[in-house]
Coordinates of C-alpha atoms and ligand atoms in Angstrom, one line a residue:
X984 CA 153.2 166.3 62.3
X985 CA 149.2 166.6 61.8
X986 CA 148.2 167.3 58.9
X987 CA 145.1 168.2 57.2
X988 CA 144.4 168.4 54.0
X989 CA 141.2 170.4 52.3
X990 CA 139.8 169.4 49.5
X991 CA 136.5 169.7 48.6
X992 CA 135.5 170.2 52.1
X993 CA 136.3 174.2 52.5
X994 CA 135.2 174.8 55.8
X995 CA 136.1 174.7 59.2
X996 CA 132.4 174.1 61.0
X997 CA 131.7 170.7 61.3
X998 CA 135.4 169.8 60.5
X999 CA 135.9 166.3 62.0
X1000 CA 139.6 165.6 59.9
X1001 CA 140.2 169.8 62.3
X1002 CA 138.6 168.8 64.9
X1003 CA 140.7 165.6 65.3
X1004 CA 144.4 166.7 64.4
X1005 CA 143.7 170.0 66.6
X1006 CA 143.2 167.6 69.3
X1007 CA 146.0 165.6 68.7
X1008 CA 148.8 168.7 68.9
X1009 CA 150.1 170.9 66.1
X1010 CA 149.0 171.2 63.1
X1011 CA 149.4 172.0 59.6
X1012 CA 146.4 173.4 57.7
X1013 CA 147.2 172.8 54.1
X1014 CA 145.3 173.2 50.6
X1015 CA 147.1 171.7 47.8
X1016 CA 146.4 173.7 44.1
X1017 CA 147.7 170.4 42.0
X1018 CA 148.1 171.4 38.0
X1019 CA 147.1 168.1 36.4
X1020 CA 143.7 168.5 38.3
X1021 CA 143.0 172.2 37.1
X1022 CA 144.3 171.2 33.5
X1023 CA 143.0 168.0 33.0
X1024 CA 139.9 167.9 35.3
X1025 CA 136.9 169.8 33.6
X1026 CA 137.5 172.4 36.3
X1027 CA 137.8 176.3 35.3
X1028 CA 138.2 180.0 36.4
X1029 CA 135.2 180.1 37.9
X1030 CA 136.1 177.0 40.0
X1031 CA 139.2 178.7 40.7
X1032 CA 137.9 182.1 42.1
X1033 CA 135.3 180.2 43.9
X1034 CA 137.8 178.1 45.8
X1035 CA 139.8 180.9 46.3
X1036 CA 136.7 183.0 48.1
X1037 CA 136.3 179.6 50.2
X1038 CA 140.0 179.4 51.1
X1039 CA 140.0 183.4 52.0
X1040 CA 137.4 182.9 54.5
X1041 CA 138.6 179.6 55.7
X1042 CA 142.2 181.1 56.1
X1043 CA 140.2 183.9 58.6
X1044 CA 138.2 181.5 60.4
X1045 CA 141.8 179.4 60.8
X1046 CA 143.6 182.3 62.4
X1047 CA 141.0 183.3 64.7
X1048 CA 141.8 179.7 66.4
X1049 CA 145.0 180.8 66.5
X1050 CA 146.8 178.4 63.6
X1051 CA 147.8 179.1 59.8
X1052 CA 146.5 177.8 56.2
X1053 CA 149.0 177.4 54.2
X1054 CA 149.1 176.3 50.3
X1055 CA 151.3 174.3 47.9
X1056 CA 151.4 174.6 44.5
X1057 CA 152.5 170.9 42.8
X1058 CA 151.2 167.7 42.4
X1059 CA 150.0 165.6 45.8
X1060 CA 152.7 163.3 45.9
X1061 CA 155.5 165.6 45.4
X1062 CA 154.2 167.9 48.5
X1063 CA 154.0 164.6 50.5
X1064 CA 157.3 163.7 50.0
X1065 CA 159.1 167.0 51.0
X1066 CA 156.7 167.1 53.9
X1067 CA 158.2 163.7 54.7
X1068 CA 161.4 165.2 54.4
X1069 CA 161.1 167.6 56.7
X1070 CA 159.1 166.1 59.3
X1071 CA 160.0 162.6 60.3
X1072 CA 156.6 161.4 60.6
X1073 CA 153.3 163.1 59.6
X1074 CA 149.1 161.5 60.4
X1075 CA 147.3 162.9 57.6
X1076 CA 143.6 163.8 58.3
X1077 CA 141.3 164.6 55.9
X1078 CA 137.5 163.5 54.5
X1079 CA 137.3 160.3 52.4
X1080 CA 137.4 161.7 49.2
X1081 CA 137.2 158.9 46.3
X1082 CA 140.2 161.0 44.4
X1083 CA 141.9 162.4 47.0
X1084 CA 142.0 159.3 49.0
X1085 CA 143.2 157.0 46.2
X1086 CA 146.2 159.0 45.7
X1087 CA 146.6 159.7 49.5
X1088 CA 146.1 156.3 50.7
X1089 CA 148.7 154.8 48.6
X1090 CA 151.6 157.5 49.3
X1091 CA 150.5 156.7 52.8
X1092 CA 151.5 153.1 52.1
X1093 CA 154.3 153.4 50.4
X1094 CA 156.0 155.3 52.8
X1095 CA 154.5 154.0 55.9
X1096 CA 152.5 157.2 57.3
X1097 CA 149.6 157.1 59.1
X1098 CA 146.1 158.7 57.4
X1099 CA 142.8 159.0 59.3
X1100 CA 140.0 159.4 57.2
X1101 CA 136.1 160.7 58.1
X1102 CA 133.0 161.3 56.5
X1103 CA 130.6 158.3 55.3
X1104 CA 131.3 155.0 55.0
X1105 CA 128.6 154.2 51.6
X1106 CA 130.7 153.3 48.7
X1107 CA 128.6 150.1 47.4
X1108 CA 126.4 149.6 50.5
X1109 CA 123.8 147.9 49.7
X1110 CA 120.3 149.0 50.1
X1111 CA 119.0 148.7 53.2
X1112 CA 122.2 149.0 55.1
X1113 CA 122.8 152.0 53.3
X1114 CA 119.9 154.2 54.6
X1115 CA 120.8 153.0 58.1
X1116 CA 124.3 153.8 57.4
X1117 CA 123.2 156.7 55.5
X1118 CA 120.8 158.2 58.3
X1119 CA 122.9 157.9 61.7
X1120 CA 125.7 159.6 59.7
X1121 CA 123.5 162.6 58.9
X1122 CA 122.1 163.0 62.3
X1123 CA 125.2 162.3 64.2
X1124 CA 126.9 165.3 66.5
X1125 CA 128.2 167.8 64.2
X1126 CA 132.3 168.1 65.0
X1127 CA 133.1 171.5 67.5
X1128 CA 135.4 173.9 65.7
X1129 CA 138.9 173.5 67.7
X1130 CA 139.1 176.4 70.3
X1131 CA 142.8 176.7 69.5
X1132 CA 144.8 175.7 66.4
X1133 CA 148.5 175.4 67.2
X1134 CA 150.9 176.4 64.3
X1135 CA 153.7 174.2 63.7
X1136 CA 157.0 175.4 65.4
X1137 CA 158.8 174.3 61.9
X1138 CA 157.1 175.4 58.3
X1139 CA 158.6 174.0 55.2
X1140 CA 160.0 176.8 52.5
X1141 CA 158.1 175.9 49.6
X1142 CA 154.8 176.4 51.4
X1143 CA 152.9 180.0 51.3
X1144 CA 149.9 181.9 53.2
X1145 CA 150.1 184.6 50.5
X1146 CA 146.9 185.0 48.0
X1147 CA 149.3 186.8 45.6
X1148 CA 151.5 184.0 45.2
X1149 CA 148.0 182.4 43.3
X1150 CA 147.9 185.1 41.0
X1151 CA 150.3 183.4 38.1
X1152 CA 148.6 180.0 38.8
X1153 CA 146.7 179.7 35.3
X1154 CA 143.5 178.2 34.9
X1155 CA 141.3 177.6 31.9
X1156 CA 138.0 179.5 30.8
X1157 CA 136.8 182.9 32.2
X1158 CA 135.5 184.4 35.2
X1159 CA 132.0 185.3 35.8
X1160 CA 130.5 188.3 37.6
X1161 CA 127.0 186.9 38.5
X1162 CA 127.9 183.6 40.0
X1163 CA 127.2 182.7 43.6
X1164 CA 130.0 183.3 46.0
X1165 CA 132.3 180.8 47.5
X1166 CA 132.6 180.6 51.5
X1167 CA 131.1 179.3 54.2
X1168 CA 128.9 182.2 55.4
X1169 CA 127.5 182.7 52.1
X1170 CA 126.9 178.9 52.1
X1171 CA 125.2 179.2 55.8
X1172 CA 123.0 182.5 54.7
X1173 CA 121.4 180.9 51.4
X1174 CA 120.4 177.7 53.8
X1175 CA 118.8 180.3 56.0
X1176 CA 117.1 182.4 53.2
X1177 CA 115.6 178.7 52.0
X1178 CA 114.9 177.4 55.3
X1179 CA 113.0 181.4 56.0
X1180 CA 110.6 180.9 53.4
X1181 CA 112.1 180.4 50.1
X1182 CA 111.5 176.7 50.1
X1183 CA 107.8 177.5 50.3
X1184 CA 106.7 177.1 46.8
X1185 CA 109.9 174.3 46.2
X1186 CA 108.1 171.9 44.4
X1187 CA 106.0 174.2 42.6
X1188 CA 108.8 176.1 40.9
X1189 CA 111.6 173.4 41.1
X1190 CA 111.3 172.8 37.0
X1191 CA 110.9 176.4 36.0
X1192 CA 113.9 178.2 34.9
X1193 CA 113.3 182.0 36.8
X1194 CA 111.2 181.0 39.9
X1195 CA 113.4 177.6 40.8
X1196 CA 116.6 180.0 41.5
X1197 CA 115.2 181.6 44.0
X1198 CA 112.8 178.7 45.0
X1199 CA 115.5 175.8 45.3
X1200 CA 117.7 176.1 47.7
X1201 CA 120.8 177.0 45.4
X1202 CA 123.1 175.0 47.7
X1203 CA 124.6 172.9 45.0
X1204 CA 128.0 174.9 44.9
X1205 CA 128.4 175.2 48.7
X1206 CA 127.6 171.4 49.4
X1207 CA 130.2 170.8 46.2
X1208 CA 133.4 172.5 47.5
X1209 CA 132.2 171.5 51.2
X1210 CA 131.3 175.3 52.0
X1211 CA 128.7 173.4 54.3
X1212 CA 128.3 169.9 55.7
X1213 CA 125.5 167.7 54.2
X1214 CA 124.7 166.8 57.5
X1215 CA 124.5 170.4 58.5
X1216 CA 122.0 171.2 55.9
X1217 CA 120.0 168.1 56.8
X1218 CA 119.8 168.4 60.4
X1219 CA 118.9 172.6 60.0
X1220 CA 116.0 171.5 57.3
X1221 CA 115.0 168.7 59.5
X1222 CA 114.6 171.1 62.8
X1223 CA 112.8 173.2 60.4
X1224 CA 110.6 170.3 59.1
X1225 CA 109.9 169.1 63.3
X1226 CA 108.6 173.0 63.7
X1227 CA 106.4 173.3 60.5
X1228 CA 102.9 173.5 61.5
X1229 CA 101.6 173.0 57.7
X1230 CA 101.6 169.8 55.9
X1231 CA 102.2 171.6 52.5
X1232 CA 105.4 172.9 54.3
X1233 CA 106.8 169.7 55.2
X1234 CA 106.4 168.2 52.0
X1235 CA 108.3 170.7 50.5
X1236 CA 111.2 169.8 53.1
X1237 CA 110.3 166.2 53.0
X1238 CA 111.2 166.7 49.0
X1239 CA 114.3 168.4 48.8
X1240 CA 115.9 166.2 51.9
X1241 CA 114.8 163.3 49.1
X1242 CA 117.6 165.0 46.4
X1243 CA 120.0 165.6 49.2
X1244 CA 119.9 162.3 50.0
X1245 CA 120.0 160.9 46.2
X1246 CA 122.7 163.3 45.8
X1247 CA 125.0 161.0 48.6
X1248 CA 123.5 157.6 46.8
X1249 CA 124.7 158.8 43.3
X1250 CA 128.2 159.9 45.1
X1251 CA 128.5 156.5 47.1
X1252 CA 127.7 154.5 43.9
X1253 CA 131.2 152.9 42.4
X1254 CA 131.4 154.8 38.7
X1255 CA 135.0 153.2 37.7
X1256 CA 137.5 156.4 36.9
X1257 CA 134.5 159.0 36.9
X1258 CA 134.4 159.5 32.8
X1259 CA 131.6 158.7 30.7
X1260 CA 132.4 155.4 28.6
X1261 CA 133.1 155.8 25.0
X1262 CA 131.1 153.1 24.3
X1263 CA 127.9 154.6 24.1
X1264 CA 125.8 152.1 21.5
X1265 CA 124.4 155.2 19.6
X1266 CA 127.0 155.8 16.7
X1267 CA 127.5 159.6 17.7
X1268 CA 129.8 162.0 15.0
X1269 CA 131.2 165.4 16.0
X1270 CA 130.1 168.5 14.3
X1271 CA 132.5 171.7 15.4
X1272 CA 130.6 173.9 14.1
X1273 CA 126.8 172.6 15.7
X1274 CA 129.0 172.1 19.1
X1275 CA 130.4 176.0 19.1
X1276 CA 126.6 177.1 18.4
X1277 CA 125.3 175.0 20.8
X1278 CA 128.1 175.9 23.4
X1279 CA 127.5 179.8 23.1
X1280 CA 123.5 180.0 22.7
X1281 CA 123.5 180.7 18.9
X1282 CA 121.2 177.2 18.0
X1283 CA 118.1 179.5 16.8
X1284 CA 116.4 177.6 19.5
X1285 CA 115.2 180.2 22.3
X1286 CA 115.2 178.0 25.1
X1287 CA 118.4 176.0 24.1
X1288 CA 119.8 179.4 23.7
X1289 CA 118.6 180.9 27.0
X1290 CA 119.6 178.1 29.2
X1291 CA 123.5 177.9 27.7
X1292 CA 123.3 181.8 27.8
X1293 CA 122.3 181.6 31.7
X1294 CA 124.9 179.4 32.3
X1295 CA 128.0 180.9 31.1
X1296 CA 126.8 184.1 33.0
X1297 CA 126.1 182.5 36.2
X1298 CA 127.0 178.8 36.4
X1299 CA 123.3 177.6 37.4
X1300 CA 120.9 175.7 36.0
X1301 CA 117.9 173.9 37.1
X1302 CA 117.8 170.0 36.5
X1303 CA 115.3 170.3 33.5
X1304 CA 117.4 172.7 31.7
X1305 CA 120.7 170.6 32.3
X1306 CA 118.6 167.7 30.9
X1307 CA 117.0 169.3 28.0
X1308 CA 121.0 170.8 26.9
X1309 CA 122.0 167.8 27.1
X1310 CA 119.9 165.7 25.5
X1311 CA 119.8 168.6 22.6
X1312 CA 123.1 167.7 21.8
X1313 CA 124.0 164.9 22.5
X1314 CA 120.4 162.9 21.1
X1315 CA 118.6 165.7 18.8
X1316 CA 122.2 166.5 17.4
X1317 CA 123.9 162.7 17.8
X1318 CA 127.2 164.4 18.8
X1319 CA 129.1 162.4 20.8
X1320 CA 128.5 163.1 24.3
X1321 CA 132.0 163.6 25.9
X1322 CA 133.2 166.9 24.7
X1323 CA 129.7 168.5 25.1
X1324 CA 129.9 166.8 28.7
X1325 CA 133.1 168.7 30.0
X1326 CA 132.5 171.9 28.4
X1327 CA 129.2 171.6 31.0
X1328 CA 131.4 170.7 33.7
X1329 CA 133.8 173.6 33.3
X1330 CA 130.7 176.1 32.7
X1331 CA 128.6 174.4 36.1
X1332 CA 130.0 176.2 39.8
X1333 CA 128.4 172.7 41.7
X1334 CA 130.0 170.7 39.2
X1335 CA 130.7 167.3 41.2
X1336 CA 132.0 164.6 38.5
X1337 CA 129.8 161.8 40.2
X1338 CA 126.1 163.6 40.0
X1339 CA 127.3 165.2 36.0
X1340 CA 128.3 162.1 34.8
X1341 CA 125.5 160.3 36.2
X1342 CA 123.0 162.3 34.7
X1343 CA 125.0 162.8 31.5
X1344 CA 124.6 159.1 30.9
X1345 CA 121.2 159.0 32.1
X1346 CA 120.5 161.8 29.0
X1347 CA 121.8 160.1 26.5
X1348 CA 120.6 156.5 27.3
X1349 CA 123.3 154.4 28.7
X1350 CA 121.7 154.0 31.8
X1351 CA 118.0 153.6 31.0
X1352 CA 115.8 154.9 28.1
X1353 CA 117.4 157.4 25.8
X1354 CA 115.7 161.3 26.7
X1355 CA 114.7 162.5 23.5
X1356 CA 113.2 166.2 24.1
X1357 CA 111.2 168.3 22.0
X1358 CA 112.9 171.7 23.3
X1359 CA 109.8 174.1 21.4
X1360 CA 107.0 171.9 23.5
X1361 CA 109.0 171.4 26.4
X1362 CA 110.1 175.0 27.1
X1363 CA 106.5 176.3 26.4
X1364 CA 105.7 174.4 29.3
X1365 CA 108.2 175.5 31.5
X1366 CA 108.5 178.7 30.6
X1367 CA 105.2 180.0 28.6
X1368 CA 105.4 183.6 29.3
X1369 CA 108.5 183.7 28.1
X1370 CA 110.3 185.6 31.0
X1371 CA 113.4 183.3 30.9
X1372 CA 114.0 183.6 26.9
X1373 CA 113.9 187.3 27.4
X1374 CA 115.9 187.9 30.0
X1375 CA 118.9 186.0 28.2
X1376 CA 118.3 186.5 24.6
X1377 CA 117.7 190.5 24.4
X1378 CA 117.0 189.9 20.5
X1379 CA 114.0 188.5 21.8
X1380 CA 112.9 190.6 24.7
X1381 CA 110.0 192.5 22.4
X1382 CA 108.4 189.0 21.0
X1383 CA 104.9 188.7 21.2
X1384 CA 104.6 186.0 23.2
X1385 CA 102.8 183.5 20.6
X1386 CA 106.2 183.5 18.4
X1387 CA 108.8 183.5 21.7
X1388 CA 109.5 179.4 22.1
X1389 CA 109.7 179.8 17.8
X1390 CA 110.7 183.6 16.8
X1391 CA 111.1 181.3 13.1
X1392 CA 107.4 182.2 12.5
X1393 CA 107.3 185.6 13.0
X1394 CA 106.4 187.6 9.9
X1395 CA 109.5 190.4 10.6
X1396 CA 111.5 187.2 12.0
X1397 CA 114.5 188.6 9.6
X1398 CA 114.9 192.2 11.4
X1399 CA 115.2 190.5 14.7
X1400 CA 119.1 189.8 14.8
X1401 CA 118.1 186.2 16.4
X1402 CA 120.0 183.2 14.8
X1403 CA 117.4 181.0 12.5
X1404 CA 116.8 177.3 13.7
X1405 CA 120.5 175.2 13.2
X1406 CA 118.3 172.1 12.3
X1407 CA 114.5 170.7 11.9
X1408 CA 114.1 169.7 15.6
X1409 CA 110.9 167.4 15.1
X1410 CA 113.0 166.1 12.0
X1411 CA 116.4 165.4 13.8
X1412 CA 114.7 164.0 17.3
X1413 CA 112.4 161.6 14.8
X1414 CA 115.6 160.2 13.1
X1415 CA 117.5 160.0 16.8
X1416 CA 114.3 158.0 18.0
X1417 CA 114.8 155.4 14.7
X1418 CA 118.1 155.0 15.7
X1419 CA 117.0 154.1 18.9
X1420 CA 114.7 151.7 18.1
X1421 CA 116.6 150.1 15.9
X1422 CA 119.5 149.5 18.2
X1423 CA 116.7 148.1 20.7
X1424 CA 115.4 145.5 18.1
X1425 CA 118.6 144.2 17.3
X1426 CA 119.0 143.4 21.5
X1427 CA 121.3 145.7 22.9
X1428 CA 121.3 145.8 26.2
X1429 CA 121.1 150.1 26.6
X1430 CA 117.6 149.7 28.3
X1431 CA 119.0 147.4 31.3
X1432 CA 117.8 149.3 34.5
X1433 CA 120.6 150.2 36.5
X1434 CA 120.5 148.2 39.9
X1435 CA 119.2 149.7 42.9
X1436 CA 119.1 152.8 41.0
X1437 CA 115.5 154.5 42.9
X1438 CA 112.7 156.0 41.2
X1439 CA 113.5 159.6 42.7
X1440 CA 116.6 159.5 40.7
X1441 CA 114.5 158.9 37.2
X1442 CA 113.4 162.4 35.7
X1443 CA 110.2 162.7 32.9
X1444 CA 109.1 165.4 31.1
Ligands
LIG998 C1 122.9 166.6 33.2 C2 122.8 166.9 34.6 C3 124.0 167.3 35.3 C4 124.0 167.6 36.6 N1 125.2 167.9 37.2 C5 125.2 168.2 38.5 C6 126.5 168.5 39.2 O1 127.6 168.5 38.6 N2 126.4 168.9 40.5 C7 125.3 168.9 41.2 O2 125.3 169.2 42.4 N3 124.1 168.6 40.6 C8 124.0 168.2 39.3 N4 122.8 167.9 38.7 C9 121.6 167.8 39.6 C10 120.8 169.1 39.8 O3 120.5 169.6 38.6 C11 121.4 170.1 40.7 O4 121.9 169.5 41.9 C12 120.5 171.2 41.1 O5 120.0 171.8 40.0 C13 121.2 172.2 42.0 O6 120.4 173.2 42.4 P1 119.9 173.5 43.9 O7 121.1 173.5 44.8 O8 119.1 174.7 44.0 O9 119.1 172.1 44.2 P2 118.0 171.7 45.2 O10 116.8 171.3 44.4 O11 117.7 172.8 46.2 O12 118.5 170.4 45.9 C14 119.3 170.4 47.1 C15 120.6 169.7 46.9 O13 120.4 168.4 46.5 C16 121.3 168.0 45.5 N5 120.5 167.6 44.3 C17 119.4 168.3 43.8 N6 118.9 167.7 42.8 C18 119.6 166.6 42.7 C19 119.4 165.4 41.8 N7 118.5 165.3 40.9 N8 120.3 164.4 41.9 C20 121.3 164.5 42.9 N9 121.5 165.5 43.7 C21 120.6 166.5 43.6 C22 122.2 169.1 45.2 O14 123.4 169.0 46.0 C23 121.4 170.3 45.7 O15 122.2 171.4 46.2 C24 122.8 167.6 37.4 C25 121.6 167.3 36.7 C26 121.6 167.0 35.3 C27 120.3 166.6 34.6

């Protein structure tokens, strides 16, 4: 039996693990909701409903090629066993997932089945060889959607087509109402909508909290859950780019195929079991109580406040907000990164453990220089009107905006119902940077740049 399992690849345009086992005779459509993932992982409801949008669609676009998505609801192994029981031999097809394949690959073995895997072969190329690699993958043929799917003649009991049947599968953390939404035509319209126009003022707006979500192209989720190919968004910008008859147009293209493209080095680079170290050479303590303010926008610092605010409402942030949360906690505070790190995750729809932790470590100074932000001076530059602040902290919304980025200063700052500063900013980043330094002078190694790591990957305020 053919078999292909989804992952993180919910779609069925440019579908080469569909396009193969459709041509090779029946086959079995299956998504596999495993419970250590959804517990363990740093994935939440959010995640969930999103997938569940993407599966909907996928199920529909499935049936229209005549075949059936089904689910299973266990751990990986386990489903690949009874398949095994029931079908003498199964291929498994399916994209080359790092976690997916590790556990796939060695059931395969054990058991002697065969597995074809697709998608690009970068995991530790080296330089060069990797943009070649790296390039005739994202301009090769997209894969045709099968023109018919043909359902197995035999289904095992214990799988389902039913959405119900997901109703009593429990996942942590809550919903949200103003989050993108998961599927592939969504994905496919908000590539248009950038590609139309809204890329124009890209680089302009890409560090500003309001204008970068509409500005940016917002794909993160989609390209996450494999709503769309990478190679379907490169080759769309890149027709785009070819017809652009303004230079300041193509730069803007020529910048955001740059992060697509560091997006697939970061995801290629080997980062052991996808965790951040607890080894960091900063002595970080926890706080509960700092973490919890942090966590629900109650520091007293507006744009700490409005970016974690923005986020649990609709799972996006720009990159200079994700850095500046992070670094707030993690170096103004000197909590210890790993907690504050996952509750991110769980909170982020594009959360994609490779590119977080990568940029987690990044923050906090195990991969280069530690990023110690001043969030007053830094959010006055990003956002000096104010607009962002008021739209997520409503306490706020009638500022004057000379007190907005530090309400603290405001004569009737008491009437406002806006939490006071949690700490001295200026004092607490001063005593993270002699902590810093002293650590430096004594030799460790935390400012080693990592190898082959490109400039486009380093971030500056
Ligand atoms: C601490 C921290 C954690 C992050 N965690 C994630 C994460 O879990 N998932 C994630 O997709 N991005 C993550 N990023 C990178 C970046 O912030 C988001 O990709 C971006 O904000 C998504 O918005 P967009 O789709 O509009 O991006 P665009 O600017 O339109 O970029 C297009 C695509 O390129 C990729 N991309 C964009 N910026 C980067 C970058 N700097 N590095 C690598 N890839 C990039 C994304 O897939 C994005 O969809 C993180 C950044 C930081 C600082």
């Amino acid at each position: 039996m053919n078999i292909v399992l989804f992952n993180k690849d919910l779609r069925i345009s440019d579908h080469q693990p569909l396009t193969e086992a459709a041509r090779a005779g029946e086959v079995l459509p299956l998504y596999v909701f495993e419970p250590s993932l959804w517990k363990e992982a740093p994935l939440s409801a959010r995640h969930f409903e999103f997938v569940v949008e993407s599966l909907d669609e996928l199920a529909k676009g499935i049936e229209d090629q005549g075949g059936k998505l089904f689910f299973a609801i266990n751990e990986m192994k386990m489903v690949l066993d009874k398949l095994l029981d029931i079908y003498d031999s199964i291929n498994l097809f399916l994209h080359n997932d790092i976690r997916l394949m590790d556990i796939v690959a060695e059931w395969a073995r054990q058991n002697e089945q065969r597995v074809f895997s697709y998608g690009p072969e970068l995991e530790n190329v080296p330089g060069k060889l990797f943009n070649n690699r790296l390039n005739s993958y994202l301009k090769e043929l997209l894969a045709e959607v099968p023109n018919k799917i043909d359902v197995p003649s035999k289904i095992p009991d214990f799988l389902f087509t039913d959405f119900k049947k997901l109703q009593n599968f429990k996942v942590k953390g809550n919903k949200i109402r103003f989050g993108q939404q998961g599927g592939e035509m969504k994905a496919a319209e908000t590539l248009d909508s950038f590609l139309e126009g809204r890329f124009s003022n890209y680089i302009e707006n890409h560090q500003k909290p309001l204008p970068s979500s509409l500005s940016s192209s917002r794909l993160s989720a989609y390209i996450t859950w494999g709503n769309i190919s990478v190679r379907t968004v490169f080759q769309k910008t890149d027709e785009k780019l070819q017809a652009c008859e303004l230079e300041e147009d193509k730069i803007q293209l020529e910048e955001f195929l740059s992060k697509l493209t560091a997006r697939m080095k970061i995801c290629s680079t080997e980062n052991k079991d996808q965790q951040l170290p607890n080894d960091s050479n900063i002595k970080r303590e926890w706080n509960e109580d700092w973490f919890q303010r942090w966590l629900q926008g109650r520091t007293g610092i507006p744009i700490i406040d409005a970016a974690m605010r923005s986020l649990d409402k609709t799972g996006w942030m720009n990159f200079s907000l994700r850095a500046m949360v992070t670094s707030f906690i993690a170096n103004t505070l000197s909590l210890d990164e790993r907690n504050p790190s996952s509750a991110l995750a769980e909170l982020y729809l594009d959360y994609e453990p490779a590119v977080h932790d990568f940029y987690v470590q990044q923050q906090v100074g195990m991969k280069r220089k530690m990023k110690i932000i001043d969030p007053v001076k830094v959010g006055r530059q990003l956002d000096p009107d104010g607009a962002f602040i008021r739209r997520y902290i409503p306490e706020l919304s009638k500022l004057p905006d000379e007190y907005i980025h530090e309400p603290w200063l405001y004569p009737a700052f008491y009437q406002l119902g806006y939490e006071a500063p949690m700490v001295d900013v200026k004092k607490m980043n001063k005593h993270a940077r002699l902590q810093y330094q002293a650590l430096k002078s004594k030799g460790k190694d935390i400012l080693k740049k990592e190898e082959g790591e490109s400039e486009q990957l380093s971030f500056d305020f």
